[in-house]
Amino acid sequence: MKNLEKKIQDVVNLYKSKKFLQAESLGKKLIIKHPKVSFLYNLLGLIMYHQKKYDDALYFYEKGIRIKPDYAMIYNNLGMLYKSKQDFIKAENYYRKSINLDSKLPEPQNNLGNLYIGINKHKEAINYFKNSININANFYIAHYNLGIAYKSIGELNKSKHHLKRAIQLYPRFYNAHRAF
């Protein structure tokens, strides 16, 4: 099991380094040897998604769900996939499914907020960004998104507060500096 964990970490490191082809190759080899590890399907789905191989990403996410139907992050990632395809109804449904399965994950809350910003539902977006921050007060992306949402509705003091917080949490987050 230690060996598998190390190999999975190798795939994660390749993914984080944006070495997607290498990550894909190693991930596929691991799935052949360990076809019941749902995390691998989620990881390969992410790798495919970032290469814009959306059909392949969908394939891996669906296989992962068949193994572990209550895997909340796969539903979050399906939401991202469908948002990329401009299918906002499916994206919203998958984000909500992720939240219903695990209300302690900040990512689907934040992602649903982003979806709502994109379809001009700013009040709903703000609520989901706040939920994300309540789950993880150090989630700088949610602070940034909340700052942008407040700015878009003219609440500049609240906007500055959250943009400043995003910068404090991640000083090299240049989008927050530019938005400030």
GROMACS .gro file of N, CA and C in nm, residues 1-148:
model
  444
    1MET      N    1   0.083  -0.120   0.000
    1MET     CA    2   0.000   0.000   0.000
    1MET      C    3   0.087   0.127   0.000
    2LYS      N    4   0.197   0.124   0.074
    2LYS     CA    5   0.289   0.240   0.075
    2LYS      C    6   0.341   0.269  -0.065
    3ASN      N    7   0.372   0.162  -0.138
    3ASN     CA    8   0.422   0.178  -0.274
    3ASN      C    9   0.316   0.245  -0.363
    4LEU      N   10   0.190   0.204  -0.348
    4LEU     CA   11   0.081   0.265  -0.425
    4LEU      C   12   0.067   0.413  -0.388
    5GLU      N   13   0.071   0.444  -0.260
    5GLU     CA   14   0.060   0.583  -0.217
    5GLU      C   15   0.172   0.668  -0.277
    6LYS      N   16   0.292   0.613  -0.281
    6LYS     CA   17   0.405   0.687  -0.338
    6LYS      C   18   0.384   0.710  -0.487
    7LYS      N   19   0.335   0.607  -0.557
    7LYS     CA   20   0.312   0.621  -0.702
    7LYS      C   21   0.199   0.720  -0.731
    8ILE      N   22   0.097   0.717  -0.647
    8ILE     CA   23  -0.011   0.815  -0.663
    8ILE      C   24   0.044   0.955  -0.641
    9GLN      N   25   0.126   0.971  -0.539
    9GLN     CA   26   0.186   1.102  -0.513
    9GLN      C   27   0.273   1.147  -0.631
   10ASP      N   28   0.339   1.052  -0.695
   10ASP     CA   29   0.417   1.086  -0.814
   10ASP      C   30   0.327   1.142  -0.924
   11VAL      N   31   0.210   1.081  -0.943
   11VAL     CA   32   0.115   1.131  -1.044
   11VAL      C   33   0.065   1.270  -1.004
   12VAL      N   34   0.033   1.287  -0.877
   12VAL     CA   35  -0.013   1.417  -0.828
   12VAL      C   36   0.094   1.524  -0.852
   13ASN      N   37   0.218   1.490  -0.823
   13ASN     CA   38   0.326   1.587  -0.843
   13ASN      C   39   0.343   1.623  -0.991
   14LEU      N   40   0.332   1.524  -1.078
   14LEU     CA   41   0.340   1.552  -1.222
   14LEU      C   42   0.223   1.642  -1.264
   15TYR      N   43   0.105   1.613  -1.213
   15TYR     CA   44  -0.013   1.694  -1.242
   15TYR      C   45   0.007   1.838  -1.196
   16LYS      N   46   0.053   1.854  -1.072
   16LYS     CA   47   0.075   1.988  -1.018
   16LYS      C   48   0.183   2.064  -1.095
   17SER      N   49   0.278   1.991  -1.152
   17SER     CA   50   0.385   2.052  -1.232
   17SER      C   51   0.342   2.073  -1.377
   18LYS      N   52   0.217   2.042  -1.405
   18LYS     CA   53   0.159   2.057  -1.540
   18LYS      C   54   0.227   1.967  -1.644
   19LYS      N   55   0.280   1.856  -1.596
   19LYS     CA   56   0.337   1.756  -1.687
   19LYS      C   57   0.226   1.653  -1.713
   20PHE      N   58   0.125   1.700  -1.784
   20PHE     CA   59   0.002   1.623  -1.798
   20PHE      C   60   0.020   1.492  -1.873
   21LEU      N   61   0.098   1.491  -1.977
   21LEU     CA   62   0.116   1.366  -2.054
   21LEU      C   63   0.185   1.259  -1.969
   22GLN      N   64   0.286   1.299  -1.893
   22GLN     CA   65   0.353   1.203  -1.805
   22GLN      C   66   0.258   1.157  -1.694
   23ALA      N   67   0.183   1.250  -1.638
   23ALA     CA   68   0.087   1.216  -1.534
   23ALA      C   69  -0.019   1.120  -1.588
   24GLU      N   70  -0.066   1.148  -1.708
   24GLU     CA   71  -0.166   1.062  -1.772
   24GLU      C   72  -0.111   0.920  -1.790
   25SER      N   73   0.008   0.910  -1.842
   25SER     CA   74   0.068   0.779  -1.868
   25SER      C   75   0.084   0.699  -1.739
   26LEU      N   76   0.141   0.760  -1.638
   26LEU     CA   77   0.162   0.690  -1.511
   26LEU      C   78   0.028   0.658  -1.444
   27GLY      N   79  -0.066   0.750  -1.450
   27GLY     CA   80  -0.198   0.727  -1.392
   27GLY      C   81  -0.271   0.610  -1.456
   28LYS      N   82  -0.262   0.600  -1.587
   28LYS     CA   83  -0.328   0.489  -1.658
   28LYS      C   84  -0.264   0.355  -1.621
   29LYS      N   85  -0.132   0.354  -1.603
   29LYS     CA   86  -0.065   0.232  -1.560
   29LYS      C   87  -0.111   0.190  -1.421
   30LEU      N   88  -0.128   0.288  -1.334
   30LEU     CA   89  -0.174   0.258  -1.197
   30LEU      C   90  -0.317   0.205  -1.197
   31ILE      N   91  -0.402   0.262  -1.281
   31ILE     CA   92  -0.542   0.216  -1.286
   31ILE      C   93  -0.549   0.071  -1.333
   32ILE      N   94  -0.464   0.033  -1.425
   32ILE     CA   95  -0.464  -0.106  -1.472
   32ILE      C   96  -0.432  -0.200  -1.356
   33LYS      N   97  -0.337  -0.160  -1.273
   33LYS     CA   98  -0.298  -0.244  -1.159
   33LYS      C   99  -0.394  -0.232  -1.041
   34HIS      N  100  -0.463  -0.118  -1.030
   34HIS     CA  101  -0.550  -0.091  -0.914
   34HIS      C  102  -0.684  -0.034  -0.962
   35PRO      N  103  -0.765  -0.118  -1.029
   35PRO     CA  104  -0.887  -0.067  -1.092
   35PRO      C  105  -1.000  -0.029  -0.994
   36LYS      N  106  -0.982  -0.053  -0.866
   36LYS     CA  107  -1.087  -0.021  -0.769
   36LYS      C  108  -1.056   0.104  -0.686
   37VAL      N  109  -0.952   0.176  -0.721
   37VAL     CA  110  -0.913   0.297  -0.646
   37VAL      C  111  -0.978   0.418  -0.712
   38SER      N  112  -1.088   0.465  -0.654
   38SER     CA  113  -1.165   0.574  -0.714
   38SER      C  114  -1.085   0.703  -0.724
   39PHE      N  115  -0.994   0.726  -0.631
   39PHE     CA  116  -0.912   0.847  -0.635
   39PHE      C  117  -0.835   0.857  -0.767
   40LEU      N  118  -0.788   0.744  -0.817
   40LEU     CA  119  -0.714   0.744  -0.944
   40LEU      C  120  -0.802   0.791  -1.060
   41TYR      N  121  -0.928   0.751  -1.059
   41TYR     CA  122  -1.018   0.794  -1.166
   41TYR      C  123  -1.044   0.944  -1.159
   42ASN      N  124  -1.059   0.995  -1.037
   42ASN     CA  125  -1.076   1.138  -1.021
   42ASN      C  126  -0.952   1.213  -1.068
   43LEU      N  127  -0.836   1.163  -1.029
   43LEU     CA  128  -0.711   1.226  -1.069
   43LEU      C  129  -0.693   1.224  -1.220
   44LEU      N  130  -0.721   1.112  -1.281
   44LEU     CA  131  -0.709   1.105  -1.428
   44LEU      C  132  -0.813   1.195  -1.495
   45GLY      N  133  -0.931   1.205  -1.436
   45GLY     CA  134  -1.029   1.298  -1.489
   45GLY      C  135  -0.977   1.441  -1.487
   46LEU      N  136  -0.913   1.480  -1.378
   46LEU     CA  137  -0.854   1.614  -1.370
   46LEU      C  138  -0.744   1.634  -1.473
   47ILE      N  139  -0.661   1.533  -1.488
   47ILE     CA  140  -0.552   1.541  -1.585
   47ILE      C  141  -0.608   1.560  -1.725
   48MET      N  142  -0.711   1.484  -1.759
   48MET     CA  143  -0.773   1.496  -1.892
   48MET      C  144  -0.842   1.632  -1.907
   49TYR      N  145  -0.909   1.675  -1.803
   49TYR     CA  146  -0.978   1.804  -1.806
   49TYR      C  147  -0.879   1.917  -1.839
   50HIS      N  148  -0.765   1.915  -1.775
   50HIS     CA  149  -0.667   2.022  -1.797
   50HIS      C  150  -0.599   2.013  -1.933
   51GLN      N  151  -0.617   1.903  -2.000
   51GLN     CA  152  -0.569   1.890  -2.138
   51GLN      C  153  -0.682   1.918  -2.238
   52LYS      N  154  -0.798   1.955  -2.184
   52LYS     CA  155  -0.919   1.979  -2.263
   52LYS      C  156  -0.967   1.854  -2.336
   53LYS      N  157  -0.937   1.740  -2.279
   53LYS     CA  158  -0.987   1.612  -2.330
   53LYS      C  159  -1.113   1.579  -2.249
   54TYR      N  160  -1.218   1.656  -2.275
   54TYR     CA  161  -1.337   1.651  -2.191
   54TYR      C  162  -1.409   1.516  -2.195
   55ASP      N  163  -1.414   1.452  -2.310
   55ASP     CA  164  -1.481   1.322  -2.317
   55ASP      C  165  -1.405   1.217  -2.234
   56ASP      N  166  -1.272   1.224  -2.239
   56ASP     CA  167  -1.192   1.132  -2.159
   56ASP      C  168  -1.209   1.162  -2.009
   57ALA      N  169  -1.212   1.289  -1.975
   57ALA     CA  170  -1.233   1.328  -1.835
   57ALA      C  171  -1.367   1.273  -1.786
   58LEU      N  172  -1.470   1.291  -1.866
   58LEU     CA  173  -1.603   1.242  -1.830
   58LEU      C  174  -1.600   1.091  -1.809
   59TYR      N  175  -1.532   1.020  -1.896
   59TYR     CA  176  -1.520   0.874  -1.885
   59TYR      C  177  -1.459   0.836  -1.748
   60PHE      N  178  -1.350   0.900  -1.711
   60PHE     CA  179  -1.284   0.864  -1.584
   60PHE      C  180  -1.368   0.904  -1.463
   61TYR      N  181  -1.431   1.020  -1.469
   61TYR     CA  182  -1.517   1.061  -1.357
   61TYR      C  183  -1.632   0.961  -1.338
   62GLU      N  184  -1.694   0.922  -1.449
   62GLU     CA  185  -1.807   0.828  -1.439
   62GLU      C  186  -1.763   0.693  -1.387
   63LYS      N  187  -1.645   0.647  -1.428
   63LYS     CA  188  -1.594   0.520  -1.374
   63LYS      C  189  -1.567   0.533  -1.225
   64GLY      N  190  -1.513   0.644  -1.183
   64GLY     CA  191  -1.487   0.667  -1.041
   64GLY      C  192  -1.615   0.667  -0.959
   65ILE      N  193  -1.721   0.726  -1.014
   65ILE     CA  194  -1.850   0.729  -0.945
   65ILE      C  195  -1.909   0.589  -0.933
   66ARG      N  196  -1.888   0.506  -1.036
   66ARG     CA  197  -1.940   0.369  -1.028
   66ARG      C  198  -1.873   0.292  -0.913
   67ILE      N  199  -1.747   0.323  -0.888
   67ILE     CA  200  -1.674   0.257  -0.779
   67ILE      C  201  -1.715   0.315  -0.644
   68LYS      N  202  -1.727   0.448  -0.639
   68LYS     CA  203  -1.758   0.516  -0.513
   68LYS      C  204  -1.863   0.625  -0.539
   69PRO      N  205  -1.991   0.588  -0.536
   69PRO     CA  206  -2.097   0.682  -0.572
   69PRO      C  207  -2.109   0.805  -0.481
   70ASP      N  208  -2.048   0.800  -0.364
   70ASP     CA  209  -2.058   0.913  -0.272
   70ASP      C  210  -1.929   0.997  -0.267
   71TYR      N  211  -1.849   0.991  -0.372
   71TYR     CA  212  -1.722   1.064  -0.378
   71TYR      C  213  -1.750   1.208  -0.421
   72ALA      N  214  -1.762   1.296  -0.324
   72ALA     CA  215  -1.808   1.433  -0.347
   72ALA      C  216  -1.719   1.511  -0.445
   73MET      N  217  -1.588   1.494  -0.438
   73MET     CA  218  -1.501   1.573  -0.525
   73MET      C  219  -1.517   1.538  -0.673
   74ILE      N  220  -1.554   1.415  -0.703
   74ILE     CA  221  -1.579   1.382  -0.844
   74ILE      C  222  -1.698   1.464  -0.896
   75TYR      N  223  -1.801   1.477  -0.814
   75TYR     CA  224  -1.917   1.556  -0.856
   75TYR      C  225  -1.878   1.703  -0.874
   76ASN      N  226  -1.793   1.754  -0.785
   76ASN     CA  227  -1.742   1.890  -0.802
   76ASN      C  228  -1.669   1.903  -0.936
   77ASN      N  229  -1.586   1.806  -0.966
   77ASN     CA  230  -1.509   1.811  -1.090
   77ASN      C  231  -1.597   1.794  -1.213
   78LEU      N  232  -1.703   1.717  -1.200
   78LEU     CA  233  -1.801   1.709  -1.309
   78LEU      C  234  -1.868   1.844  -1.329
   79GLY      N  235  -1.893   1.914  -1.220
   79GLY     CA  236  -1.948   2.049  -1.230
   79GLY      C  237  -1.855   2.141  -1.309
   80MET      N  238  -1.725   2.133  -1.280
   80MET     CA  239  -1.628   2.214  -1.355
   80MET      C  240  -1.629   2.178  -1.503
   81LEU      N  241  -1.636   2.048  -1.530
   81LEU     CA  242  -1.636   2.001  -1.668
   81LEU      C  243  -1.757   2.057  -1.744
   82TYR      N  244  -1.875   2.045  -1.684
   82TYR     CA  245  -1.995   2.092  -1.753
   82TYR      C  246  -2.000   2.245  -1.760
   83LYS      N  247  -1.942   2.313  -1.663
   83LYS     CA  248  -1.934   2.459  -1.673
   83LYS      C  249  -1.847   2.497  -1.792
   84SER      N  250  -1.737   2.425  -1.813
   84SER     CA  251  -1.650   2.449  -1.928
   84SER      C  252  -1.722   2.427  -2.060
   85LYS      N  253  -1.817   2.334  -2.058
   85LYS     CA  254  -1.895   2.304  -2.179
   85LYS      C  255  -2.017   2.396  -2.192
   86GLN      N  256  -2.028   2.494  -2.101
   86GLN     CA  257  -2.140   2.589  -2.101
   86GLN      C  258  -2.274   2.522  -2.070
   87ASP      N  259  -2.273   2.407  -2.008
   87ASP     CA  260  -2.397   2.341  -1.965
   87ASP      C  261  -2.416   2.374  -1.817
   88PHE      N  262  -2.470   2.493  -1.793
   88PHE     CA  263  -2.476   2.546  -1.658
   88PHE      C  264  -2.574   2.471  -1.568
   89ILE      N  265  -2.677   2.415  -1.626
   89ILE     CA  266  -2.774   2.339  -1.546
   89ILE      C  267  -2.709   2.213  -1.490
   90LYS      N  268  -2.639   2.139  -1.576
   90LYS     CA  269  -2.570   2.019  -1.527
   90LYS      C  270  -2.460   2.057  -1.428
   91ALA      N  271  -2.388   2.163  -1.459
   91ALA     CA  272  -2.281   2.208  -1.368
   91ALA      C  273  -2.339   2.238  -1.230
   92GLU      N  274  -2.446   2.314  -1.228
   92GLU     CA  275  -2.510   2.348  -1.100
   92GLU      C  276  -2.554   2.222  -1.026
   93ASN      N  277  -2.615   2.129  -1.098
   93ASN     CA  278  -2.661   2.005  -1.034
   93ASN      C  279  -2.546   1.926  -0.974
   94TYR      N  280  -2.434   1.918  -1.045
   94TYR     CA  281  -2.320   1.844  -0.993
   94TYR      C  282  -2.256   1.915  -0.873
   95TYR      N  283  -2.246   2.047  -0.877
   95TYR     CA  284  -2.193   2.118  -0.761
   95TYR      C  285  -2.283   2.094  -0.639
   96ARG      N  286  -2.413   2.102  -0.661
   96ARG     CA  287  -2.507   2.080  -0.550
   96ARG      C  288  -2.496   1.936  -0.496
   97LYS      N  289  -2.481   1.841  -0.585
   97LYS     CA  290  -2.465   1.701  -0.543
   97LYS      C  291  -2.339   1.688  -0.457
   98SER      N  292  -2.230   1.750  -0.499
   98SER     CA  293  -2.106   1.748  -0.423
   98SER      C  294  -2.126   1.807  -0.284
   99ILE      N  295  -2.193   1.922  -0.278
   99ILE     CA  296  -2.219   1.988  -0.150
   99ILE      C  297  -2.308   1.902  -0.062
  100ASN      N  298  -2.409   1.839  -0.122
  100ASN     CA  299  -2.498   1.753  -0.043
  100ASN      C  300  -2.424   1.632   0.013
  101LEU      N  301  -2.328   1.580  -0.062
  101LEU     CA  302  -2.252   1.464  -0.014
  101LEU      C  303  -2.150   1.501   0.093
  102ASP      N  304  -2.090   1.620   0.081
  102ASP     CA  305  -1.990   1.664   0.179
  102ASP      C  306  -1.993   1.816   0.190
  103SER      N  307  -2.069   1.863   0.285
  103SER     CA  308  -2.086   2.007   0.302
  103SER      C  309  -1.963   2.075   0.362
  104LYS      N  310  -1.859   1.999   0.392
  104LYS     CA  311  -1.737   2.055   0.450
  104LYS      C  312  -1.627   2.078   0.347
  105LEU      N  313  -1.656   2.059   0.220
  105LEU     CA  314  -1.559   2.088   0.114
  105LEU      C  315  -1.579   2.232   0.067
  106PRO      N  316  -1.474   2.314   0.072
  106PRO     CA  317  -1.491   2.452   0.028
  106PRO      C  318  -1.499   2.468  -0.124
  107GLU      N  319  -1.436   2.378  -0.199
  107GLU     CA  320  -1.427   2.393  -0.345
  107GLU      C  321  -1.562   2.396  -0.416
  108PRO      N  322  -1.652   2.300  -0.390
  108PRO     CA  323  -1.780   2.307  -0.463
  108PRO      C  324  -1.862   2.431  -0.425
  109GLN      N  325  -1.849   2.477  -0.300
  109GLN     CA  326  -1.919   2.600  -0.261
  109GLN      C  327  -1.866   2.717  -0.344
  110ASN      N  328  -1.734   2.728  -0.351
  110ASN     CA  329  -1.669   2.834  -0.428
  110ASN      C  330  -1.704   2.822  -0.577
  111ASN      N  331  -1.700   2.701  -0.629
  111ASN     CA  332  -1.726   2.681  -0.772
  111ASN      C  333  -1.871   2.712  -0.807
  112LEU      N  334  -1.963   2.677  -0.718
  112LEU     CA  335  -2.103   2.713  -0.743
  112LEU      C  336  -2.119   2.865  -0.739
  113GLY      N  337  -2.047   2.930  -0.649
  113GLY     CA  338  -2.047   3.076  -0.648
  113GLY      C  339  -1.999   3.133  -0.780
  114ASN      N  340  -1.891   3.077  -0.834
  114ASN     CA  341  -1.839   3.123  -0.964
  114ASN      C  342  -1.941   3.103  -1.075
  115LEU      N  343  -2.009   2.989  -1.071
  115LEU     CA  344  -2.113   2.964  -1.171
  115LEU      C  345  -2.221   3.072  -1.162
  116TYR      N  346  -2.263   3.104  -1.040
  116TYR     CA  347  -2.367   3.205  -1.023
  116TYR      C  348  -2.322   3.344  -1.067
  117ILE      N  349  -2.195   3.376  -1.045
  117ILE     CA  350  -2.142   3.504  -1.096
  117ILE      C  351  -2.157   3.507  -1.248
  118GLY      N  352  -2.124   3.396  -1.313
  118GLY     CA  353  -2.130   3.389  -1.459
  118GLY      C  354  -2.269   3.403  -1.516
  119ILE      N  355  -2.371   3.372  -1.435
  119ILE     CA  356  -2.508   3.386  -1.485
  119ILE      C  357  -2.583   3.498  -1.411
  120ASN      N  358  -2.505   3.592  -1.356
  120ASN     CA  359  -2.557   3.714  -1.294
  120ASN      C  360  -2.650   3.690  -1.176
  121LYS      N  361  -2.617   3.592  -1.095
  121LYS     CA  362  -2.688   3.569  -0.969
  121LYS      C  363  -2.591   3.602  -0.856
  122HIS      N  364  -2.564   3.732  -0.842
  122HIS     CA  365  -2.459   3.777  -0.751
  122HIS      C  366  -2.489   3.748  -0.604
  123LYS      N  367  -2.612   3.766  -0.562
  123LYS     CA  368  -2.645   3.741  -0.420
  123LYS      C  369  -2.624   3.594  -0.385
  124GLU      N  370  -2.668   3.504  -0.475
  124GLU     CA  371  -2.646   3.362  -0.451
  124GLU      C  372  -2.497   3.330  -0.448
  125ALA      N  373  -2.424   3.392  -0.540
  125ALA     CA  374  -2.279   3.370  -0.546
  125ALA      C  375  -2.213   3.411  -0.416
  126ILE      N  376  -2.249   3.527  -0.366
  126ILE     CA  377  -2.191   3.577  -0.241
  126ILE      C  378  -2.216   3.479  -0.128
  127ASN      N  379  -2.335   3.424  -0.120
  127ASN     CA  380  -2.366   3.327  -0.014
  127ASN      C  381  -2.275   3.205  -0.023
  128TYR      N  382  -2.250   3.156  -0.145
  128TYR     CA  383  -2.166   3.037  -0.160
  128TYR      C  384  -2.019   3.067  -0.133
  129PHE      N  385  -1.973   3.186  -0.172
  129PHE     CA  386  -1.835   3.224  -0.138
  129PHE      C  387  -1.820   3.233   0.014
  130LYS      N  388  -1.919   3.290   0.081
  130LYS     CA  389  -1.915   3.297   0.227
  130LYS      C  390  -1.914   3.157   0.289
  131ASN      N  391  -1.995   3.068   0.235
  131ASN     CA  392  -1.996   2.929   0.284
  131ASN      C  393  -1.856   2.869   0.271
  132SER      N  394  -1.793   2.891   0.158
  132SER     CA  395  -1.660   2.837   0.133
  132SER      C  396  -1.561   2.889   0.237
  133ILE      N  397  -1.567   3.018   0.265
  133ILE     CA  398  -1.478   3.079   0.363
  133ILE      C  399  -1.510   3.030   0.504
  134ASN      N  400  -1.637   3.008   0.533
  134ASN     CA  401  -1.674   2.954   0.665
  134ASN      C  402  -1.616   2.814   0.686
  135ILE      N  403  -1.605   2.739   0.579
  135ILE     CA  404  -1.547   2.605   0.587
  135ILE      C  405  -1.395   2.613   0.602
  136ASN      N  406  -1.334   2.701   0.524
  136ASN     CA  407  -1.188   2.718   0.527
  136ASN      C  408  -1.156   2.867   0.518
  137ALA      N  409  -1.131   2.928   0.632
  137ALA     CA  410  -1.106   3.072   0.638
  137ALA      C  411  -0.981   3.113   0.561
  138ASN      N  412  -0.894   3.017   0.530
  138ASN     CA  413  -0.770   3.047   0.458
  138ASN      C  414  -0.777   3.014   0.309
  139PHE      N  415  -0.895   2.991   0.259
  139PHE     CA  416  -0.913   2.958   0.118
  139PHE      C  417  -0.910   3.089   0.038
  140TYR      N  418  -0.791   3.126  -0.005
  140TYR     CA  419  -0.770   3.259  -0.064
  140TYR      C  420  -0.851   3.281  -0.191
  141ILE      N  421  -0.875   3.176  -0.267
  141ILE     CA  422  -0.953   3.189  -0.391
  141ILE      C  423  -1.095   3.237  -0.359
  142ALA      N  424  -1.154   3.182  -0.254
  142ALA     CA  425  -1.290   3.224  -0.217
  142ALA      C  426  -1.291   3.369  -0.170
  143HIS      N  427  -1.188   3.411  -0.097
  143HIS     CA  428  -1.180   3.552  -0.056
  143HIS      C  429  -1.170   3.642  -0.181
  144TYR      N  430  -1.087   3.601  -0.274
  144TYR     CA  431  -1.074   3.677  -0.399
  144TYR      C  432  -1.209   3.685  -0.472
  145ASN      N  433  -1.273   3.570  -0.488
  145ASN     CA  434  -1.400   3.568  -0.560
  145ASN      C  435  -1.506   3.651  -0.490
  146LEU      N  436  -1.507   3.644  -0.356
  146LEU     CA  437  -1.602   3.725  -0.280
  146LEU      C  438  -1.572   3.873  -0.298
  147GLY      N  439  -1.443   3.907  -0.298
  147GLY     CA  440  -1.405   4.046  -0.321
  147GLY      C  441  -1.451   4.096  -0.457
  148ILE      N  442  -1.435   4.014  -0.558
  148ILE     CA  443  -1.479   4.051  -0.694
  148ILE      C  444  -1.631   4.063  -0.699
   0.00000   0.00000   0.00000
